[in-house]
Amino acid sequence: MESKASVTDNYNLHFNPKAYLERYYSSVEGYVEEEEGVLPWTLEILHSIFSHEGVSGDRLIDIGTGPCIYSFVSSCTKFKEIVVGEYSEQNRNALKRWVDNEPGSFDWSSIIEHVCQLEGHSEFKERESLLRKTIKDIIPCDVRLANPLIGHASPQKFDCMSSAYCLEVACRSKPEYVKCLKNMAGLLKTGGLFVQLCEPLSFYRLGDWVFEGILLDEAFLKSALEEAGFTQIICRSRKRTSTAGENTYYDFTFVISAMKE
């Protein structure tokens, strides 16, 4: 019998970072059976966003990072420091092991090398080193709180905020989604850039557990951002082409950029 899990019922115990990383990020192609090209598409758009002139600053905050670093490979060249906010202790530990270059930590080299090739060079070892140096802190985070950074009151707001596949699994309703987005927006400076990867889904399966999510459409995603105080919203979407697979259900993947009013 399958068991279900969500952020509110011991996600820390049920989510397996090693199994997740091995399924979705063992190669640049991603998990072909379910994702069919989503990861390279995402990496190319992130490269495009962060190679744009004027996208830079001192501090970037990432919310709901999971055990992943792929979304920083482009942005780490434009910001002096990255702060990671992640709910799960197991995921935070997986990130720390990679930052500390511990034996047995997940190997991100193929994905880092791919991004460097998009930029027109092959200096992926240097990029790997820069990324480790730029990640300054890995701290607990809960988007349901008015200050999502648990016990860490930032002395100043961030120049940029990113988030990958977080709110659609952290929230159980549209009003909660908007509220959590407003909580996150409070961390960002006026005029700051928000980059969101979003894949609204009803569920995904990992091991013996089924993790619940929420299905949302593009119109709602844009209206939620507007209600949370964002403008200049650009929404890029990719329709799922695979009909096979029993480990998840979703229709679109989105990469959204917006500015805080």
Short mmCIF file of C-alpha atoms in Angstrom, two decimals, residues 109 112 116 122-130:
data_model
loop_
_atom_site.label_atom_id
_atom_site.label_comp_id
_atom_site.label_asym_id
_atom_site.label_seq_id
_atom_site.Cartn_x
_atom_site.Cartn_y
_atom_site.Cartn_z
CA SER A 109 30.12 17.95 -12.73
CA ILE A 112 28.11 22.29 -14.39
CA CYS A 116 29.81 26.24 -19.03
CA SER A 122 34.97 24.52 -20.71
CA GLU A 123 36.25 25.84 -17.38
CA PHE A 124 33.83 23.78 -15.33
CA LYS A 125 36.33 23.01 -12.54
CA GLU A 126 36.77 26.74 -11.95
CA ARG A 127 32.98 27.18 -11.98
CA GLU A 128 32.59 24.36 -9.46
CA SER A 129 35.10 26.07 -7.18
CA LEU A 130 33.42 29.47 -7.58
#
